[in-house]
Short mmCIF file of N, CA and C in Angstrom, two decimals:
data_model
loop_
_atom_site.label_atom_id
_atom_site.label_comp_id
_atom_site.label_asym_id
_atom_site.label_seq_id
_atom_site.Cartn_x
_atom_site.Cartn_y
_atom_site.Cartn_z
N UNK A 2 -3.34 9.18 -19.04
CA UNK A 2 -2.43 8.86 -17.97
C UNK A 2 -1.67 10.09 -17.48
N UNK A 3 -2.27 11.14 -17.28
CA UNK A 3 -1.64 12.56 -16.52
C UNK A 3 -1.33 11.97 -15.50
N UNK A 4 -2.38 11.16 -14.46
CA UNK A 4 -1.83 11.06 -13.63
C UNK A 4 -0.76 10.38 -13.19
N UNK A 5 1.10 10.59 -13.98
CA UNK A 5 2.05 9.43 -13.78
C UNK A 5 2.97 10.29 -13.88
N UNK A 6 4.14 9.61 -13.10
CA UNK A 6 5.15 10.46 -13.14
C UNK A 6 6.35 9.32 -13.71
N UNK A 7 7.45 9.72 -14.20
CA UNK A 7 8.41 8.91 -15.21
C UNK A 7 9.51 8.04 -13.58
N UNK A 8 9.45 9.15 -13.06
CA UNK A 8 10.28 8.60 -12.05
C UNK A 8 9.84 9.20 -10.79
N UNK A 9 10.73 8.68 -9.61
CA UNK A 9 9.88 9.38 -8.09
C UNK A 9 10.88 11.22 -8.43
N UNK A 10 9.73 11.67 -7.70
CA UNK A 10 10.39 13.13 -7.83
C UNK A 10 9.61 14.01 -6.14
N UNK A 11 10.75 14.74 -5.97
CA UNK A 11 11.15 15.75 -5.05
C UNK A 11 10.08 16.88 -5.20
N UNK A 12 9.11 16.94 -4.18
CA UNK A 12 7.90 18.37 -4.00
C UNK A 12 8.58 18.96 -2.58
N UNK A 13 7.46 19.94 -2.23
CA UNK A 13 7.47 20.34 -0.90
C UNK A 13 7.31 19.27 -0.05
N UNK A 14 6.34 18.69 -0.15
CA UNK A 14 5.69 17.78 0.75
C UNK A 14 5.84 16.77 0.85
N UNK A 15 7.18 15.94 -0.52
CA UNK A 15 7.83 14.96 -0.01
C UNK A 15 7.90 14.43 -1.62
N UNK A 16 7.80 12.80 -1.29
CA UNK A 16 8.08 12.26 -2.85
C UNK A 16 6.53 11.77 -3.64
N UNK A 17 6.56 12.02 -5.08
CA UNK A 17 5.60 11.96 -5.68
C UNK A 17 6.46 10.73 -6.67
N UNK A 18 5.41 9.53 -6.52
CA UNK A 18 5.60 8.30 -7.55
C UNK A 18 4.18 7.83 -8.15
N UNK A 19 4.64 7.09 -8.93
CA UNK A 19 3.40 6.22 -9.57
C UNK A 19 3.59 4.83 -9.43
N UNK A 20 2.60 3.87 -8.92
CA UNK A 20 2.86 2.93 -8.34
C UNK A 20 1.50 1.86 -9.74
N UNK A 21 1.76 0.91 -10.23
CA UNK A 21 0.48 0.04 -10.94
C UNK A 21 -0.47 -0.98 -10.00
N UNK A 22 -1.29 -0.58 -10.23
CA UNK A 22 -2.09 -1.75 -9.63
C UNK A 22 -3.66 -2.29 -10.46
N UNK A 23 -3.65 -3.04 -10.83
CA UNK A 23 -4.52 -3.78 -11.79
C UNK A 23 -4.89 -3.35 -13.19
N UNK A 24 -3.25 -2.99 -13.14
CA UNK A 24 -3.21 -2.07 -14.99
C UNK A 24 -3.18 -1.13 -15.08
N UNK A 25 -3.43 -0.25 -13.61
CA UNK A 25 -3.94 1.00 -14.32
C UNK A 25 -2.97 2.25 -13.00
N UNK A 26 -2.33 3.23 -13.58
CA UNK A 26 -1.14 3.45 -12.99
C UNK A 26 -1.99 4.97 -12.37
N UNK A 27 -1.24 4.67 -10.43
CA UNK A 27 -1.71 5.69 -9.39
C UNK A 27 -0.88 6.26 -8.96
N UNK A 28 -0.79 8.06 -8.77
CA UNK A 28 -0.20 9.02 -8.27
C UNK A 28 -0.26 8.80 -7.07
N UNK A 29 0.85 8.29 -6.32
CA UNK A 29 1.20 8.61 -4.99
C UNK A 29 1.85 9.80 -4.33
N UNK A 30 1.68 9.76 -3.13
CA UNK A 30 3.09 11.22 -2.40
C UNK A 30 3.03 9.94 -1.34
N UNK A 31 4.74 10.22 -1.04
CA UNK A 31 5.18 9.61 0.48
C UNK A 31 5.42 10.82 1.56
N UNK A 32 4.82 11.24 2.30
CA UNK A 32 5.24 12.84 3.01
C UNK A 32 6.78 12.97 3.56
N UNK A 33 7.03 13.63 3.41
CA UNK A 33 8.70 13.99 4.10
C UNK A 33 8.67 13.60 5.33
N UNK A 34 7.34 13.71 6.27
CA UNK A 34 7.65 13.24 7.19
C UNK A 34 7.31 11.59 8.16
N UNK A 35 6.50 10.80 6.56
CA UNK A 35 7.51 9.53 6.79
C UNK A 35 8.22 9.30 6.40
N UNK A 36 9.16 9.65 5.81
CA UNK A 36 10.42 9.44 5.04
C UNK A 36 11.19 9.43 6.35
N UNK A 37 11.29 10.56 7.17
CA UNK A 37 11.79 10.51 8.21
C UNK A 37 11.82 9.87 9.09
N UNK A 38 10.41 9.04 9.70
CA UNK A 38 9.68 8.00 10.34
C UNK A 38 10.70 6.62 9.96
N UNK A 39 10.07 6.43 8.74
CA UNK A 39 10.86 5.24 8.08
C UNK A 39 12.53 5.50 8.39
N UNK A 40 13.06 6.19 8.10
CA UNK A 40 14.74 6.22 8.54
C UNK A 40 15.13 6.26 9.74
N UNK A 41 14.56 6.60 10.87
CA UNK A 41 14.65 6.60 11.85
C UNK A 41 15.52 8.03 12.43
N UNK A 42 15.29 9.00 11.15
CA UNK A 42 16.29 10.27 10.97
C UNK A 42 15.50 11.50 11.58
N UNK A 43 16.46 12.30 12.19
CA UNK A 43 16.14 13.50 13.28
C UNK A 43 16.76 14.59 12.28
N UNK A 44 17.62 14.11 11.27
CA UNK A 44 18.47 15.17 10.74
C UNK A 44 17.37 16.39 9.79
N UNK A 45 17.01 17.25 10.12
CA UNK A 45 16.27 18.37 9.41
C UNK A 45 16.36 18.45 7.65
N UNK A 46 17.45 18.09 7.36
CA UNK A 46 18.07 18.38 5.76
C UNK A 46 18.36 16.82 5.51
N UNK A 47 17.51 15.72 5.51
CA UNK A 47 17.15 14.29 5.26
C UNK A 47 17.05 14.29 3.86
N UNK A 48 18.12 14.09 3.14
CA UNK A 48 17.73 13.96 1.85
C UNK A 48 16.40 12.65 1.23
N UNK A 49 15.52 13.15 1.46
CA UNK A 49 14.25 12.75 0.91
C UNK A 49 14.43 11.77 -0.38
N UNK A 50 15.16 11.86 -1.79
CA UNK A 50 15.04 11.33 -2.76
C UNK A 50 15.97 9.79 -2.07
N UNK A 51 17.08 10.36 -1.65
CA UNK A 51 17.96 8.80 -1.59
C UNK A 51 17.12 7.75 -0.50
N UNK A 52 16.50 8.94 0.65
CA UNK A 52 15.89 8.19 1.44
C UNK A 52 14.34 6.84 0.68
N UNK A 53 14.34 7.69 -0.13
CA UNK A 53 12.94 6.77 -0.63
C UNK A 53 13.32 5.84 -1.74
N UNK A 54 14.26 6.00 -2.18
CA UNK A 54 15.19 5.01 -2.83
C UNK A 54 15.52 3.85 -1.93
N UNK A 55 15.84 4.27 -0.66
CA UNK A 55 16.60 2.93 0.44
C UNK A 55 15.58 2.66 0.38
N UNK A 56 14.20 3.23 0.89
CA UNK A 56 12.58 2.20 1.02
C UNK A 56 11.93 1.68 0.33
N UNK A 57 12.29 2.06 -1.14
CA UNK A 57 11.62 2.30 -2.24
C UNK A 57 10.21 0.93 -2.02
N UNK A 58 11.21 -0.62 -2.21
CA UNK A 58 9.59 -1.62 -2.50
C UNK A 58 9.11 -1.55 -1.26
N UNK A 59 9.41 -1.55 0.32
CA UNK A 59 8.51 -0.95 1.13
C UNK A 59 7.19 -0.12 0.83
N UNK A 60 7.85 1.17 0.09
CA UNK A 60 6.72 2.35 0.11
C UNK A 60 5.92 2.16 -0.84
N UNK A 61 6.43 1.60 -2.09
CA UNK A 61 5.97 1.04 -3.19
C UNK A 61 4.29 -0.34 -2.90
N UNK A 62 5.01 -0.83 -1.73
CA UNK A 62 4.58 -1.79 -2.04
C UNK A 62 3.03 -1.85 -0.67
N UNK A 63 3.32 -0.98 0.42
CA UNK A 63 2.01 -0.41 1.11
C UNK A 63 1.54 0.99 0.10
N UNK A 64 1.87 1.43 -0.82
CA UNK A 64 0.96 2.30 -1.61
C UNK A 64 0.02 1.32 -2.36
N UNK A 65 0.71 0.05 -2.89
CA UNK A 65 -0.58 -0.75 -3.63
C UNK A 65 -1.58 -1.27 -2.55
N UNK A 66 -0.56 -1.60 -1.20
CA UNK A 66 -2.17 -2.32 -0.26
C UNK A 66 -2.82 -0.95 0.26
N UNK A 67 -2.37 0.26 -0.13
CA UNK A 67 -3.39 1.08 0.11
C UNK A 67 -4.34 1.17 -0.79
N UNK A 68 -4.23 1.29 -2.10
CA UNK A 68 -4.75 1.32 -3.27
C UNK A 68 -6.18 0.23 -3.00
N UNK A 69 -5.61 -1.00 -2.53
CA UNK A 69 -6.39 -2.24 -2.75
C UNK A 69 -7.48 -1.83 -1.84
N UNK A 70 -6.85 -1.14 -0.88
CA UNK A 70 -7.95 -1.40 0.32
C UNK A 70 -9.41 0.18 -0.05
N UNK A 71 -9.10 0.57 -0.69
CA UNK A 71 -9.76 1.75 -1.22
C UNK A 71 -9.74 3.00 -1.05
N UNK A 72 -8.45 3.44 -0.55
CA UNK A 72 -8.23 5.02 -0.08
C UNK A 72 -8.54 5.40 -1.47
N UNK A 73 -8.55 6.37 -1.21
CA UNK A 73 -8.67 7.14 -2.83
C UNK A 73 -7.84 8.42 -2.39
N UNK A 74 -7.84 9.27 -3.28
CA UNK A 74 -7.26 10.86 -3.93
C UNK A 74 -6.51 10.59 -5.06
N UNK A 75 -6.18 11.86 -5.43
CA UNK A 75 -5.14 12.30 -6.23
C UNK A 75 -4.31 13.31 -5.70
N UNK A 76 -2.60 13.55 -5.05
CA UNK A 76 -2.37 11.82 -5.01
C UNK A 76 -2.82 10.71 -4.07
N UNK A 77 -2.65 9.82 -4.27
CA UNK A 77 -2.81 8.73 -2.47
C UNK A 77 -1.89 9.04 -1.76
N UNK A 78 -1.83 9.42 -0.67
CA UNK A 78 -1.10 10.29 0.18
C UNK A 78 -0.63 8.35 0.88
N UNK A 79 0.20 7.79 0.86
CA UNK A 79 0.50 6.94 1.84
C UNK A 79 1.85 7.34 2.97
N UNK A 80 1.07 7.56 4.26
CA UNK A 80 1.50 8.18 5.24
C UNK A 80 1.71 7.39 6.28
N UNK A 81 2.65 7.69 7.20
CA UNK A 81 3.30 6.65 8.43
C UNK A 81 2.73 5.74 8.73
N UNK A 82 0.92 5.96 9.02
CA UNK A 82 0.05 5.25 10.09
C UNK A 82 -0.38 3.70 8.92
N UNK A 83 0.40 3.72 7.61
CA UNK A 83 -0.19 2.66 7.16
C UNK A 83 1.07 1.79 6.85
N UNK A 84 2.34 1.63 7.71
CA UNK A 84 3.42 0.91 7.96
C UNK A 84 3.25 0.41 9.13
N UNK A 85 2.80 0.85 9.90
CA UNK A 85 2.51 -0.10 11.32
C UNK A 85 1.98 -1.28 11.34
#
């Protein structure tokens, strides 16, 4: 289980979580710039961690119907176009 993280955590490129889905636990990233999308925030210095905290079972919860539907990587990148 390398691929897991204990809690969501702060990269360049935004937030890295681990989300379960049929037992078996998947490395996500949310990009910084839906984080921004999702908040509806213009502000440049968007604190990213609290922001994905306010979304958290949102993001949480289209990373598993991404999962289901068969994206793959490491991580699953779940990005703006799969909240619409």
């Amino acid at each position: 289980m390398d691929n897991v993280v204990a809690a969501p955590r702060l990269t360049r490129a935004g937030i890295l979580f681990s989300v379960t889905v049929d037992y078996r636990q998947y490395l996500c990233l949310v990009p910084a710039a839906t984080l921004a999308i999702l908040s509806h925030s213009k502000d440049p210095k968007l604190d990213l961690l609290i922001t994905y905290c306010a979304f958290r079972t949102k993001i949480e919860g289209v990373a598993r119907r991404v999962i289901n539907a068969g994206v793959a990587g490491v991580p699953v990148v779940v990005s703006s176009i799969y909240f619409h």
